[in-house]
């Protein structure tokens, strides 16, 4: 279509002596034409003529490879034959169709899911994972090199609290799970708060002692810390594995403590940061329209969350040479990241920084109210959610002929959960409605997955035929037209979502393509078709299958072998 755009530009220049941007918009199915161009309306003033007349002048000079009509106030609608779409797709099709190299030589860091070591993985860290992973895949599809990093919440205090609580529980370390550690931690936090209210500090002292012992290299403390970390990390890894996600690095907060402190010292001495009377250090951000300074160091000289993030930013920008930083973190930390990015600007650190935040995950209560997802015990654990999802998938498929493998159950369950994250713009809250999420109809992950499985099956069934037949003869591709048109939109879509990381637009596209395919089969029998018709149809299915799989892959959604 680029050729035609150039032609229209040239004609406009010739006729009216001006240059105007020529753009095509897709035309809705009920209206005649495939693309429409509004250039005639833009020229009305210059030409001093009615847009419909201008449109007619332009059309008179256009080559007759396509059909043209004038619509509404003066749109030029262009109708392309199915065959022209097929030819176009054959021309642009490559091994890596849909991907581009616009980000070549550029490095991005995508940070997710950044769970906290002291607590089990909960649904609170579900969206960071799915969104952060999609950001990675989308940028890779646009040629970027992407480094992924799980910024684990692992700074000091949890260990002291765990160790105290664990000793007090009298339990043996070998049968303690992350859930026990999580309970111990929560109980200890509550007890410490109560103790503080009473003006006592025995537990707090003990936690502090353990930290000191760890720092001094005490055998028991070192051993316990290793064990706790292993329990916690094994847990994070096993949940991530179920979600089919890994990160290249796991540089937790503690990794950046010293680096952050050194930077605070440096910028304090350079007068960019300021010290309060109590010894704490701040960075003023008034010049960025933020009137709350960022607290960079505690009054006792201890590192804060922001201290470690400063060290981490520096590391990503200067060790990894990142051009772009992506933080997939909940909306509660919006202001925090606004401050952090402003601090980076103030320091002259140059890179694109994006906090991709999102809405909450809601559920509908038994009396029909919408509220933030929770369970009787408080937060919903991600493992529990995945177990429940797999159970629902098994139930949904209980009566079908194909026995699902365990892997396929996992793929469908996680596909459903992940897709629900992309149904709308990420800023919108998700409504976790199992009846919709796991359904094989409507806009769901399983619906899209099923479309892929069905296409694969068609291709397998016809494998012998497709392999032995390459020509399309004079086939007109009119039945395939809408499918082909949609497939042709994919590369531009992938390119257009890279800036704002709009994974939901990919999800919408996948759904529409899957729907398009369902409509297509109704009008286009494949296995009973002959020769070039069959060949053309199988080719169309193969193209659609590749594109749909690629689209879902950008969302981290896997395709089951059977469904
Ligand atoms: N662990 C943090 C939390 O769960 C998220 C970390 C976000 N990343 C960062 N670089 N601060 O709230």
Short mmCIF file of C-alpha atoms and ligand atoms in Angstrom, two decimals, residues 111 114-116 125 151 153 253 305 309 316 327 329 333 336-337, ligand 1:
data_model
loop_
_atom_site.label_atom_id
_atom_site.label_comp_id
_atom_site.label_asym_id
_atom_site.label_seq_id
_atom_site.Cartn_x
_atom_site.Cartn_y
_atom_site.Cartn_z
CA UNK A 111 12.01 -5.46 35.53
CA UNK A 114 10.03 -8.19 41.88
CA UNK A 115 8.47 -10.28 44.60
CA UNK A 116 9.42 -9.96 48.25
CA UNK A 125 2.69 -9.81 41.83
CA UNK A 151 14.36 -6.92 41.65
CA UNK A 153 12.73 -7.45 47.90
CA UNK A 253 17.55 -4.65 46.63
CA UNK A 305 14.12 1.64 49.24
CA UNK A 309 16.78 2.07 43.58
CA UNK A 316 21.31 -0.53 34.76
CA UNK A 327 9.44 -1.10 35.70
CA UNK A 329 5.16 -2.39 39.34
CA UNK A 333 4.13 3.18 43.57
CA UNK A 336 7.46 6.97 44.04
CA UNK A 337 8.59 6.32 40.46
N1 LIG B 1 9.38 -5.55 45.73
C1 LIG B 1 8.60 -4.36 45.48
C2 LIG B 1 7.16 -4.57 45.90
O1 LIG B 1 6.70 -5.67 45.91
C3 LIG B 1 8.60 -3.96 44.05
C4 LIG B 1 9.93 -3.54 43.52
C5 LIG B 1 9.76 -2.59 42.43
N2 LIG B 1 10.97 -2.26 41.76
C6 LIG B 1 11.80 -1.31 42.10
N3 LIG B 1 12.88 -1.16 41.39
N4 LIG B 1 11.58 -0.52 43.12
O2 LIG B 1 6.48 -3.61 46.20
#
